[in-house]
Coordinates of C-alpha atoms and ligand atoms in Angstrom, one line a residue:
X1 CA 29.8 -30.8 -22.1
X2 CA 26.6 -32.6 -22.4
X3 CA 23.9 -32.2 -19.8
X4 CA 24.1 -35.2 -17.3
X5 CA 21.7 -36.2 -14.9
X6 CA 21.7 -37.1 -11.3
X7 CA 18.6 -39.0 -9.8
X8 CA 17.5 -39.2 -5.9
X9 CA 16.0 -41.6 -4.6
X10 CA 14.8 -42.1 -1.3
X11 CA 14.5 -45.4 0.7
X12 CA 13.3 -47.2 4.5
X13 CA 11.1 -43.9 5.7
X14 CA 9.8 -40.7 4.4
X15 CA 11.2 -37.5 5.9
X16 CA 14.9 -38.0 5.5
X17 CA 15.9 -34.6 3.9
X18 CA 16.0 -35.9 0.1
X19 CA 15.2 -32.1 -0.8
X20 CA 18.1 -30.8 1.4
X21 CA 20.5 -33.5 0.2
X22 CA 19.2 -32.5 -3.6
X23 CA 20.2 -28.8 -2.8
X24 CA 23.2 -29.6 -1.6
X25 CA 24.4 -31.9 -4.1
X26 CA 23.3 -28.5 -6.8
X27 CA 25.0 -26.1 -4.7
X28 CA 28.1 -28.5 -4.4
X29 CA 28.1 -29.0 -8.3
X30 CA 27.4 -24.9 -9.4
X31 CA 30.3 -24.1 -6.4
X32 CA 32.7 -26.2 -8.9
X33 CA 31.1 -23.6 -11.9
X34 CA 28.9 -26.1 -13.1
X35 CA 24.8 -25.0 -14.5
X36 CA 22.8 -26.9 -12.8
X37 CA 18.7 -27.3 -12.0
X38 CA 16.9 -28.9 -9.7
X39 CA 13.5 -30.4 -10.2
X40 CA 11.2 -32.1 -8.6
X41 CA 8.6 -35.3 -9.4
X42 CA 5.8 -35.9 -7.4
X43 CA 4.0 -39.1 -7.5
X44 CA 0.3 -37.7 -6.3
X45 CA -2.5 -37.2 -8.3
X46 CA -3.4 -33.2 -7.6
X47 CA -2.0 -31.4 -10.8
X48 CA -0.3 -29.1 -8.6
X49 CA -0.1 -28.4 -4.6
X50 CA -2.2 -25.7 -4.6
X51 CA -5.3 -26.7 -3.4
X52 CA -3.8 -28.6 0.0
X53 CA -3.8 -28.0 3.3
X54 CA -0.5 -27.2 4.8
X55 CA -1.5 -29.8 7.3
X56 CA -1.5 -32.8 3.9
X57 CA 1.9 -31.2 2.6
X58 CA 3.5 -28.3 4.2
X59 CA 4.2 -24.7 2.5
X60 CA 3.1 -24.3 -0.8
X61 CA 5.9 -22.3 -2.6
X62 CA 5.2 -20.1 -5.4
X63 CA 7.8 -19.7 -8.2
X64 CA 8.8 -16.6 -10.2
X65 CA 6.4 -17.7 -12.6
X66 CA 3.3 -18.6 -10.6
X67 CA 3.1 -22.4 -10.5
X68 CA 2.7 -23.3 -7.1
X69 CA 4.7 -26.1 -5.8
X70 CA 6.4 -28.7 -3.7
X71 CA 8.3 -26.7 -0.9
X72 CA 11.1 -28.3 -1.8
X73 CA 11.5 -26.0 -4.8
X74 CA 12.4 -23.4 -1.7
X75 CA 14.9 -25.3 -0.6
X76 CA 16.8 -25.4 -3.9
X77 CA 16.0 -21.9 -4.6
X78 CA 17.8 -21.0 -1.1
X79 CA 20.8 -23.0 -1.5
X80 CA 21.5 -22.1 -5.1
X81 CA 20.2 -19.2 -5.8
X82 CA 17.9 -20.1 -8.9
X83 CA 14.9 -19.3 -10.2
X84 CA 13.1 -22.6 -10.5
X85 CA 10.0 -22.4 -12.9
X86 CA 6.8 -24.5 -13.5
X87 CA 8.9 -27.4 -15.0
X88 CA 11.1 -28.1 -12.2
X89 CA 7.5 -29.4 -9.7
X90 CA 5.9 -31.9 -12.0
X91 CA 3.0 -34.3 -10.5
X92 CA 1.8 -37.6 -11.6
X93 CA -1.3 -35.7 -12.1
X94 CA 0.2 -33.4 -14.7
X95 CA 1.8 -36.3 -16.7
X96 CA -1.5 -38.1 -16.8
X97 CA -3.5 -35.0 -17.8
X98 CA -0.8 -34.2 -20.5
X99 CA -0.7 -38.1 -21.8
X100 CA -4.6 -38.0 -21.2
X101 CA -5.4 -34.8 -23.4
X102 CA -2.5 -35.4 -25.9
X103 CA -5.3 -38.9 -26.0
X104 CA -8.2 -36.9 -26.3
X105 CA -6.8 -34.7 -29.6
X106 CA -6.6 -38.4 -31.2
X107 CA -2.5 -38.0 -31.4
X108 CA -1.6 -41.5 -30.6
X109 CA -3.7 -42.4 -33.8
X110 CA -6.0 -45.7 -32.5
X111 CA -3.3 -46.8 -30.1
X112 CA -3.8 -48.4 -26.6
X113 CA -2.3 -46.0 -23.8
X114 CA -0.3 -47.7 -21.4
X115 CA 1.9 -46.9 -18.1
X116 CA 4.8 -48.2 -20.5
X117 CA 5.7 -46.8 -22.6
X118 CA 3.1 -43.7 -22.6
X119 CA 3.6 -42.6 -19.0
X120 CA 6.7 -43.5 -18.7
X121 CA 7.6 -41.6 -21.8
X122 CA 6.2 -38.3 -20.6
X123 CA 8.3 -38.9 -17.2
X124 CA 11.2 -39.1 -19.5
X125 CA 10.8 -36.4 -21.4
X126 CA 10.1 -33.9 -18.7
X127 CA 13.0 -35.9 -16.7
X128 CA 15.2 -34.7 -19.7
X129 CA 13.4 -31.4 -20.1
X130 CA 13.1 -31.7 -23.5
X131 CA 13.2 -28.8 -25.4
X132 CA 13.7 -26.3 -22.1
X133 CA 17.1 -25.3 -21.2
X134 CA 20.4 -24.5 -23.3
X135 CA 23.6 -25.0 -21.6
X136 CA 22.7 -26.7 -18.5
X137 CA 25.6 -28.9 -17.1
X138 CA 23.5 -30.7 -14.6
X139 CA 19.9 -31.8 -14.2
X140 CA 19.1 -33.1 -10.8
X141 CA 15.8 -34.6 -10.5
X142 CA 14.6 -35.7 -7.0
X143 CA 11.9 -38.1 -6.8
X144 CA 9.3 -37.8 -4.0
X145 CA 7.7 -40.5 -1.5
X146 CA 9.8 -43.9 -0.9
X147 CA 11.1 -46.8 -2.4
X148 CA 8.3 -49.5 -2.9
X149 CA 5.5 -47.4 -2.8
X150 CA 3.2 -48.4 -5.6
X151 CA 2.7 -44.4 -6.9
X152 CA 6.1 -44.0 -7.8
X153 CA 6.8 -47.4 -10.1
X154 CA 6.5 -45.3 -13.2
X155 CA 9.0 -43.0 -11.8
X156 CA 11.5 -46.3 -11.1
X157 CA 10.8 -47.2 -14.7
X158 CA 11.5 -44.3 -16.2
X159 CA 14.5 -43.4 -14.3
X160 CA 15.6 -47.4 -15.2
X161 CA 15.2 -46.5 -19.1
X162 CA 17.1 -43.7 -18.9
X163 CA 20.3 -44.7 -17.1
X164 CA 20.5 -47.5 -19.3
X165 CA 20.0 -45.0 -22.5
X166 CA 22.0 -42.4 -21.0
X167 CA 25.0 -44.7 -19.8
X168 CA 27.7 -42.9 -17.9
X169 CA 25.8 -39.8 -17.9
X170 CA 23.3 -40.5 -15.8
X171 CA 24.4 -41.0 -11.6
X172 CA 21.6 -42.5 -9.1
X173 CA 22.0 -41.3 -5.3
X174 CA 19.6 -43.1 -3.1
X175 CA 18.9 -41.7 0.4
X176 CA 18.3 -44.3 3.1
X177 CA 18.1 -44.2 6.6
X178 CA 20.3 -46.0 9.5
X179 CA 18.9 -46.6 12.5
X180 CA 20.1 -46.8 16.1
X181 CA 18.9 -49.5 18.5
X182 CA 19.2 -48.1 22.0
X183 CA 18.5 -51.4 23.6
X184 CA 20.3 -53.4 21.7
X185 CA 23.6 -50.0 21.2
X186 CA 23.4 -50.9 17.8
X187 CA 23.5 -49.1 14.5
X188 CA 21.0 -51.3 11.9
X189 CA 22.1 -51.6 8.2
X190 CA 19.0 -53.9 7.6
X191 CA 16.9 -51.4 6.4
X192 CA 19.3 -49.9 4.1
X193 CA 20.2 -53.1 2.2
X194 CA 16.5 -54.0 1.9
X195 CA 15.7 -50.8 0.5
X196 CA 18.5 -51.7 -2.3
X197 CA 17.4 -54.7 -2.8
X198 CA 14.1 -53.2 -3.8
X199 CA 15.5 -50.9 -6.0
X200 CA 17.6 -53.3 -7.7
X201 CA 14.5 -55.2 -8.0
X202 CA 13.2 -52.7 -10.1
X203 CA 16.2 -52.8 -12.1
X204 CA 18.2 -50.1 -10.5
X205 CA 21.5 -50.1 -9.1
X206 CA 22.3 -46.8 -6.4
X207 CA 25.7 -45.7 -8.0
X208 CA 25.5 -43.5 -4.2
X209 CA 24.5 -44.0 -0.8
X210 CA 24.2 -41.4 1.2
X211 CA 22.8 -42.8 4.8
X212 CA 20.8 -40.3 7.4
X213 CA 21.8 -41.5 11.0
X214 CA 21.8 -39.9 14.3
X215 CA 24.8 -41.5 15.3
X216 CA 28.8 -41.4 13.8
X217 CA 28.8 -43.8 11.3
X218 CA 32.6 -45.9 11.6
X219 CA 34.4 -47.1 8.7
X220 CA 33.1 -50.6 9.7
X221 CA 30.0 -50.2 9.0
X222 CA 30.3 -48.2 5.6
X223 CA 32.0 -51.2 4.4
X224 CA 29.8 -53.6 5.3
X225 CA 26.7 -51.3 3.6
X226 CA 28.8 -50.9 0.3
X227 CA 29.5 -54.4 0.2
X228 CA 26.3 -55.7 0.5
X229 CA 25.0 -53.2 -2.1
X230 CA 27.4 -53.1 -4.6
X231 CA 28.5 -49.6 -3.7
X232 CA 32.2 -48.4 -4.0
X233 CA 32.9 -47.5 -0.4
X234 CA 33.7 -44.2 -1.1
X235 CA 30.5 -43.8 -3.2
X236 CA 28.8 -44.4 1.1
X237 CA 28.6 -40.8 2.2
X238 CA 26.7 -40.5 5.9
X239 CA 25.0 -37.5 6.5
X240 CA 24.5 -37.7 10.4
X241 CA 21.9 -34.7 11.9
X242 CA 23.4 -31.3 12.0
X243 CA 22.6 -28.0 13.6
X244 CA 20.7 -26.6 10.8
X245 CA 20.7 -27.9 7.1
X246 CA 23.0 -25.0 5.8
X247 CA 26.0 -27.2 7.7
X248 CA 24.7 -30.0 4.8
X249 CA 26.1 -29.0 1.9
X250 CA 29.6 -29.2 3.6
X251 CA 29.4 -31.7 5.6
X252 CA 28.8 -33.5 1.9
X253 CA 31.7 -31.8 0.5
X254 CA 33.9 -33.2 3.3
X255 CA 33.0 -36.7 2.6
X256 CA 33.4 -36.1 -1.4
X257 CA 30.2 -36.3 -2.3
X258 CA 30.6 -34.1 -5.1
X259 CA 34.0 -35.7 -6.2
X260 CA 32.2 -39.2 -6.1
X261 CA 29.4 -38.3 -8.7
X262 CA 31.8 -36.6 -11.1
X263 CA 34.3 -39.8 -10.9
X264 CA 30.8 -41.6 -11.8
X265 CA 30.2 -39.9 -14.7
X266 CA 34.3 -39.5 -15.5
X267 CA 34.6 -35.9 -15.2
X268 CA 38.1 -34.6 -13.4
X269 CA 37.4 -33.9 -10.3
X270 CA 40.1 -31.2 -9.8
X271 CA 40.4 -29.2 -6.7
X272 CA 37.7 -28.8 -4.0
X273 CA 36.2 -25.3 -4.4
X274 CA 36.4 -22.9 -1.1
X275 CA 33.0 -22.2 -0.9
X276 CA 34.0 -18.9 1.0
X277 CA 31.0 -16.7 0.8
X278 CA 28.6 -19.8 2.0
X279 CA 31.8 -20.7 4.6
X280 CA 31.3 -17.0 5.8
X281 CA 27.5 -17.0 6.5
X282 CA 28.0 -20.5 8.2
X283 CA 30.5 -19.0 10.9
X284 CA 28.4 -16.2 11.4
X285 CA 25.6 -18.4 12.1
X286 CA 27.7 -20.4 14.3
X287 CA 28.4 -16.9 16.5
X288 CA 25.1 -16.0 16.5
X289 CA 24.0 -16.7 20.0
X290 CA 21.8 -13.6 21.2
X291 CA 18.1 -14.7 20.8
X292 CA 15.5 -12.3 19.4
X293 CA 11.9 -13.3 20.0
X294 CA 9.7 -13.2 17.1
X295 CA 5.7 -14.3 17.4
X296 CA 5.0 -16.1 14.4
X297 CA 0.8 -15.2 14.4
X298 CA -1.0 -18.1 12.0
X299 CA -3.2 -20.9 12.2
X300 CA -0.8 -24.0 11.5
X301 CA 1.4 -25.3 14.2
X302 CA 3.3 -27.2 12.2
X303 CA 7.2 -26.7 11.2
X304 CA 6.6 -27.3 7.8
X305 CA 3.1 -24.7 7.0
X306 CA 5.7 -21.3 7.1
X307 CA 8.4 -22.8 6.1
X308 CA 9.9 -20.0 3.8
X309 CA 8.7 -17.6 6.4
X310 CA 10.6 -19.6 9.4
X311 CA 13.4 -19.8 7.2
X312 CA 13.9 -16.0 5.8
X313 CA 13.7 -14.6 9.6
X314 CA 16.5 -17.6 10.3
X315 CA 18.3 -16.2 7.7
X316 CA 18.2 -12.4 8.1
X317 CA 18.6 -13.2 11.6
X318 CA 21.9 -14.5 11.5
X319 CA 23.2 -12.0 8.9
X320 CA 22.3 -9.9 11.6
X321 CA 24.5 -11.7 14.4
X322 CA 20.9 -13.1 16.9
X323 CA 19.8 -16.4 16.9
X324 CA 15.7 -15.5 15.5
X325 CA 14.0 -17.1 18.3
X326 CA 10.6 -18.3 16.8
X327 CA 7.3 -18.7 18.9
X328 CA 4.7 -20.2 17.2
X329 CA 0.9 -18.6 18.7
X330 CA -2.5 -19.8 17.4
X331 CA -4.6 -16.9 16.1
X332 CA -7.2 -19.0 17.0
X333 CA -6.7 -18.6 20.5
X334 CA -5.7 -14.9 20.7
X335 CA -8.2 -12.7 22.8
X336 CA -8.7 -9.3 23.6
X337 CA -8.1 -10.6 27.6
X338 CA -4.9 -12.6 26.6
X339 CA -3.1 -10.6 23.9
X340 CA -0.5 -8.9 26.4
X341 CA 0.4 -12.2 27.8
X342 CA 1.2 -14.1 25.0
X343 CA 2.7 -11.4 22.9
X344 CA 5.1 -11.1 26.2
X345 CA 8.6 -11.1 25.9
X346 CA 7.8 -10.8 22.0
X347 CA 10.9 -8.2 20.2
X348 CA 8.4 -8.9 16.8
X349 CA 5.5 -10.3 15.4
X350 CA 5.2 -11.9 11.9
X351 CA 1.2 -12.2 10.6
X352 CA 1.0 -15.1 8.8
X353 CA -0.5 -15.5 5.6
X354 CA -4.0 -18.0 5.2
X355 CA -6.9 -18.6 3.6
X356 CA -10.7 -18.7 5.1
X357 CA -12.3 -17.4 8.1
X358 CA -10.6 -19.8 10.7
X359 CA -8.2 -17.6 13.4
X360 CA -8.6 -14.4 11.6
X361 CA -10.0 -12.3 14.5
X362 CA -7.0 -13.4 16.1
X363 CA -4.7 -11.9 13.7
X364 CA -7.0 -9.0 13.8
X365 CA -6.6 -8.8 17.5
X366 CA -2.7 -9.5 17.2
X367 CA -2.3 -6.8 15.1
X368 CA -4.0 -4.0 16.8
X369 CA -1.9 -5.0 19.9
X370 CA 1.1 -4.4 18.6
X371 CA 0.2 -1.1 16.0
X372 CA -1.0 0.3 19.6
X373 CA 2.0 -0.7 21.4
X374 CA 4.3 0.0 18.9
X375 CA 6.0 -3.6 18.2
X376 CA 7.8 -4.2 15.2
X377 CA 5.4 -5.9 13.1
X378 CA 5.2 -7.3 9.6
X379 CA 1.9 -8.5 7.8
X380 CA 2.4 -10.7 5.0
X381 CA -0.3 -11.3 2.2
X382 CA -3.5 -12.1 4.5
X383 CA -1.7 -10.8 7.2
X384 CA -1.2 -7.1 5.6
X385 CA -4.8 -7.3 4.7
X386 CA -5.6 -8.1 8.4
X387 CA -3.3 -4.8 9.1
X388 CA -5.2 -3.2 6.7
X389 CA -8.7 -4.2 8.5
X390 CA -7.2 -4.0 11.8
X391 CA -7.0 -0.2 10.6
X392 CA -10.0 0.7 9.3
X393 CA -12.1 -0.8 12.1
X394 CA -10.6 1.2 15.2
X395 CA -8.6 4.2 13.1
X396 CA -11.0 5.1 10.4
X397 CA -13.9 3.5 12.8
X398 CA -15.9 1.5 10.2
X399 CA -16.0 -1.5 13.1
X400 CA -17.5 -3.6 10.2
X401 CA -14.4 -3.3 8.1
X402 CA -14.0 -7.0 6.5
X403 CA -12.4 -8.5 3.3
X404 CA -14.7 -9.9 1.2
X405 CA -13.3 -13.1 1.4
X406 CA -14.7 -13.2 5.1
X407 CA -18.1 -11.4 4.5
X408 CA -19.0 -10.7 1.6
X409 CA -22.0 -8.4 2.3
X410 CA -19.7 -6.2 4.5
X411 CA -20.5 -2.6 3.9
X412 CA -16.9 -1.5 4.0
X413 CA -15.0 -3.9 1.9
X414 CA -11.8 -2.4 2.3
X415 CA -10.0 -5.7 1.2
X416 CA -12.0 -6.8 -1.7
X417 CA -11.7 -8.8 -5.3
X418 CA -9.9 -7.5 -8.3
X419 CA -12.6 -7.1 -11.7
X420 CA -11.1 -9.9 -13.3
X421 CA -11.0 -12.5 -10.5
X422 CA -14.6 -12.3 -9.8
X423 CA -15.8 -14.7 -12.2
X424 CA -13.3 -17.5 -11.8
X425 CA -15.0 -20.2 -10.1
X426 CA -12.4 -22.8 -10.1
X427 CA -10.1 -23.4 -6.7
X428 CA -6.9 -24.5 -8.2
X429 CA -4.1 -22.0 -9.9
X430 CA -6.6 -19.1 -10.7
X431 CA -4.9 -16.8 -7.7
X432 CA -2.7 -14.0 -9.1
X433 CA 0.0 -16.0 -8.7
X434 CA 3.8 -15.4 -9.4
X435 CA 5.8 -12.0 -10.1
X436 CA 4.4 -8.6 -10.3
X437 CA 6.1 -5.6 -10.3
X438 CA 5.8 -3.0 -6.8
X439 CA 6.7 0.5 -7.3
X440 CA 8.2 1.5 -4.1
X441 CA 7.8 5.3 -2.7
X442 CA 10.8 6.9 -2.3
X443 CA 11.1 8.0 1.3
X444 CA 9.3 5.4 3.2
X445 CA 10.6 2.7 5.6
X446 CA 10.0 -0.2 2.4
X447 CA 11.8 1.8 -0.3
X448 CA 14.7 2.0 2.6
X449 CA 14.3 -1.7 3.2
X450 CA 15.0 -2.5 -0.5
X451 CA 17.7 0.5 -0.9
X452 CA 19.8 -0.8 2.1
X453 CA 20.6 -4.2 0.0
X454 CA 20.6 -2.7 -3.6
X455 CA 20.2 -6.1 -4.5
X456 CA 16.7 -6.4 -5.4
X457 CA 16.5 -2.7 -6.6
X458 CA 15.9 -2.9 -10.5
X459 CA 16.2 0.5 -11.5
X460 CA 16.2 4.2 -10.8
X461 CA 12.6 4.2 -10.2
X462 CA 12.6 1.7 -7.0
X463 CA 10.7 -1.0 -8.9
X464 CA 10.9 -4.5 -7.3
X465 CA 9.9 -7.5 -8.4
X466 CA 8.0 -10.0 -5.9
X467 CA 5.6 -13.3 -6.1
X468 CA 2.0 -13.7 -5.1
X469 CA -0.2 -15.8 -4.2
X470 CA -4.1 -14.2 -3.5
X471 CA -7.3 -13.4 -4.7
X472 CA -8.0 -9.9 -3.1
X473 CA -6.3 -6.8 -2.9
X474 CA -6.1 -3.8 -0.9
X475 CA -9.5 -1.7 -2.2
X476 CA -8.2 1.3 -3.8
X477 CA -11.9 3.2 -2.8
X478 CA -10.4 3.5 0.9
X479 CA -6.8 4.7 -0.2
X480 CA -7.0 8.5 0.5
X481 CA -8.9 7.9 4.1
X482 CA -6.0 5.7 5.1
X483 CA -3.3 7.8 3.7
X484 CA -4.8 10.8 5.6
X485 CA -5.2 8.8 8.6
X486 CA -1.8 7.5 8.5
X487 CA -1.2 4.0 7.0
X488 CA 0.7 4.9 4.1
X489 CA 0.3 2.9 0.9
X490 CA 4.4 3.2 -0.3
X491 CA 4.3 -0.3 -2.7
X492 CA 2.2 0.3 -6.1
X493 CA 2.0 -2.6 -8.7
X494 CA 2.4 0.7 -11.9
X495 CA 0.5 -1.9 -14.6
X496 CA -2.6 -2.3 -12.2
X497 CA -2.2 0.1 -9.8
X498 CA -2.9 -2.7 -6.5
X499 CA -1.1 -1.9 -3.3
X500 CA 1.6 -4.0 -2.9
X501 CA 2.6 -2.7 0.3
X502 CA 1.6 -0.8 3.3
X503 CA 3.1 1.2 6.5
X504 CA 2.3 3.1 9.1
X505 CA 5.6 5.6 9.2
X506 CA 4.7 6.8 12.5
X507 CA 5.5 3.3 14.3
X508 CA 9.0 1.5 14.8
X509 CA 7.9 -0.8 11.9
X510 CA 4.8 -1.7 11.0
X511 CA 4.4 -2.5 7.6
X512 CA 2.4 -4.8 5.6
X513 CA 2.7 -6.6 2.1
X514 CA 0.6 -8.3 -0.3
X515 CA 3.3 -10.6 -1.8
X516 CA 5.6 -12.9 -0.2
X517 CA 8.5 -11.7 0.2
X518 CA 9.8 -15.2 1.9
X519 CA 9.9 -17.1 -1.3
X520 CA 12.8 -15.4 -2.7
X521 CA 15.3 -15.1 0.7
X522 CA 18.5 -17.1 0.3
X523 CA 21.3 -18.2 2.2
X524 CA 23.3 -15.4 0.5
X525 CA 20.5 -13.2 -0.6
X526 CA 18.2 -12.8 2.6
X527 CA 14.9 -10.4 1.8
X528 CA 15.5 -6.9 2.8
X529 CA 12.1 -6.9 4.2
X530 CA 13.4 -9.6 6.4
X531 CA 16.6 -7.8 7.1
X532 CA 15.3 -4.8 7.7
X533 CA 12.3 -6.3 9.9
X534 CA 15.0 -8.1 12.2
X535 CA 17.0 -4.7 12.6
X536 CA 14.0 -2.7 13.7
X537 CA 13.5 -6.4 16.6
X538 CA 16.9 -5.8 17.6
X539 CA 16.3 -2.0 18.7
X540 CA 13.1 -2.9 20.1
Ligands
LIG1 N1 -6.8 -15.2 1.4 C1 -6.2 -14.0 1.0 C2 -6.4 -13.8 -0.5 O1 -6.7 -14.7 -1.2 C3 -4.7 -14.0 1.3 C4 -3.9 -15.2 0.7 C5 -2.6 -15.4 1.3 O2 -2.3 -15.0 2.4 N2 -1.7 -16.0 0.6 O3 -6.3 -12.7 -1.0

């Protein structure tokens, strides 16, 4: 079969879940045994997210192979399962800067460069993925921001050119939103049909509408919506709010999403596929009442900043059978006076990971709470080096312990820079960013983690693989003080020899890594840090 390609748009407001609905349609399609991708087009200008704030745009999420990207790449990696790469979270900034140097080299010999066709070329061509993938059944490309905004005409264009190229096999799904009027007890279709109209405008007709409401859409008012928008009513799929996005993906099927874009494109539809080991984790999530309360420690209160973090304790959580309870507390605001009372009640503590200066103390703080008092606690990236500090300053008693990154004159630099990192001066993608290998030592609570769900174990040596996304690293100088002290070093990249991961065996759990183990938790995969981390909460 020829790859064919689904596009989603999103219309009327920002916000509406075009990532989730994206996911869903790929999980949807690869349940049926289809190959599918999902990728992701940005219309802002930074090359990548990298360099902003979680307050501008949420998590970044690091894939396998270091690009850092849209957190909607998470999403598809936790509903499907697949390892999304630097091609599937493309910015206008990249396209530019490709079309711009490809300028520079003199390769469009004397000709003048243009939105259309030269832009909207490159969108094409990296819409297609030219040159990328053998064997893919299904490329699903989700476009970011709303319909109308001026960033994403090129986008509209391109996506324009290539339905009318790619005929049948190309489908268009546009998200919209239907509101309710409480005043008025009305649900509004307004909004939807001018959103339409714009994209028709544009030269786009939605072959699928798939409408986010609060409120039961009735068969009424589907009709009315397909007829003003020249929508086969069966091709108007509502996707009301639901107790957690996991519920999407069947909610979808339910309605025929799936069946809908494979009539579109003229493929049998054939019977709908069971679905049974995402059916399973769904009822166990539905059982899962018993709350377990886990501190998140970090500087952003925001839902979206730990986003793989909040959703890999969800996860391993409910594979567990407890609702993970999460309580967001500012770093920033943590004291030596108020520690006890706000880590009350606490079965766990997460340390988040961060950049800068701002609210470490607090994590500092946080941590020698709970290393004293013997809570379950797991340090991820700055928050293992913040374990790691924690340590030296009232174990090893160098009370100037720092990273470098905080103070760089600090006498006892016991998280410091790698050699080669030292002279890059340049903010954006120079991190050691992606997968690295981690030896694990046999025997300690991490190698037991990872042995426990033999899934992520690659050979007979305990080697993992996990992503990154820092600049310094544990300092090897200090290793044998804190080994004979008692934090352990039991995670080992073998090709640079960096500690990957840290515990103190003597406590419940208290163990710290470098990577981030949250970027590659799924819905049917969850992290056996995670897993292993909500265990050791539950006997707390
Ligand atoms: N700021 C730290 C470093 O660069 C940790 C980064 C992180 O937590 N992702 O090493």
């Amino acid at each position: 079969m020829d790859t064919k390609y689904i596009f989603v748009t999103g219309g009327v407001v920002s916000s509406l879940g075009k990532g989730i609905i994206s996911a869903s349609i790929g999980k949807l399609l690869q349940a049926r045994g289809y190959k599918v991708t999902i990728q992701k087009f940005d219309p802002y200008i930074n090359i990548d997210p990298g360099t902003l704030n979680p307050y501008e745009h949420g998590e970044c999420y690091v894939t396998e192979d270091g690009m850092e990207t849209d957190l909607d790449l998470g999403h598809y990696e936790r509903f499907t399962g697949i390892h999304t790469t630097r091609h599937n979270s493309i910015t206008t900034g990249r396209i530019y800067k490709t079309v711009i140097d490809r300028e520079r080299r003199g390769d469009y010999l004397g000709k003048t460069i243009q939105v259309v066709p030269h832009i909207t070329d490159e969108i094409k061509r990296r819409m297609l993925r030219e040159g990328l993938d053998e064997g893919l059944d299904f490329v699903i490309t989700e476009v970011g921001g709303t319909i109308g905004d001026i960033e994403s005409a090129p986008f509209m264009e391109a996506i324009r050119q290539l339905r009318w190229q790619l005929g049948r096999d190309a489908v268009c799904v546009h998200l919209t939103y239907v509101p309710y009027l409480k005043a008025a007890d009305e649900l509004k279709t307004k909004p939807t049909q001018h959103s339409v109209k714009e994209l028709q405008s544009m030269g786009i007709q939605p072959d699928i509408l798939v409408l986010r409401t609060e409120r039961h859409l009735d068969d009424a008012l589907r009709l009315k919506v397909a007829g003003f928008c020249n929508v086969d009513l069966e091709c108007v799929v509502q996707s009301e709010d639901m107790p957690s996005i996991y519920e999407v993906p069947v909610n979808m099927q339910r309605q025929g999403l799936d069946a809908a874009i494979l009539r579109k494109i003229g493929i049998p539809v054939g019977e709908t596929p069971p679905m049974k080991p995402w059916n399973e984790f769904l009822t166990k999530q539905r059982n899962a009442k018993r709350e377990v309360h886990i501190a998140l420690v970090g500087k952003y209160d925001l839902q979206d900043a730990y986003k793989s973090i909040r959703e890999s304790l969800n996860l391993a959580g409910i594979y567990n059978d407890v609702k993970a309870k999460i309580h967001f507390i500012n770093s920033e605001e943590l004291t030596a006076e108020n520690v006890a009372t706000r880590l009350e009640g606490m079965a766990g503590i997460i340390i988040c990971p961060g950049f800068g200066q701002r609210g470490i103390e607090g994590k500092i703080i946080a941590a020698e709470y709970t290393r004293t008092h013997d809570i379950p606690t797991f340090g991820i990236c700055l928050g293992m080096q913040m374990m790691v500090i924690e340590f030296a300053r009232n174990v090893l008693d160098y009370k100037d312990a720092n990273s470098s990154e905080m103070d760089a004159a600090t006498p006892h630099n016991v998280i410091d820079m790698m050699g080669e990192q030292k002279s890059i001066t340049q903010m954006g993608g120079t991190m050691r960013l992606g997968a690295y290998e981690c030896e694990l030592k046999e025997g300690s609570r991490a190698a037991e983690a990872y042995e426990s769900e033999t899934l992520k174990v690659k050979s007979e040596k305990l080697i993992v693989s996990e992503r990154h996304r820092h600049r310094y690293e544990f300092n090897n100088k200090y290793k044998e003080e804190y080994e004979a002290a008692g934090m352990k070093c039991v995670g080992i990249n073998p090709a640079a020899d960096l500690v990957e991961i840290v515990e103190v065996p003597e406590k419940e759990w208290y163990i710290g890594a470098q990577f981030h183990p949250e970027y590659s938790s799924t819905v049917l995969h969850p992290h056996p840090l995670f897993m292993s981390f909500i265990k050791a909460c539950i006997n707390s």
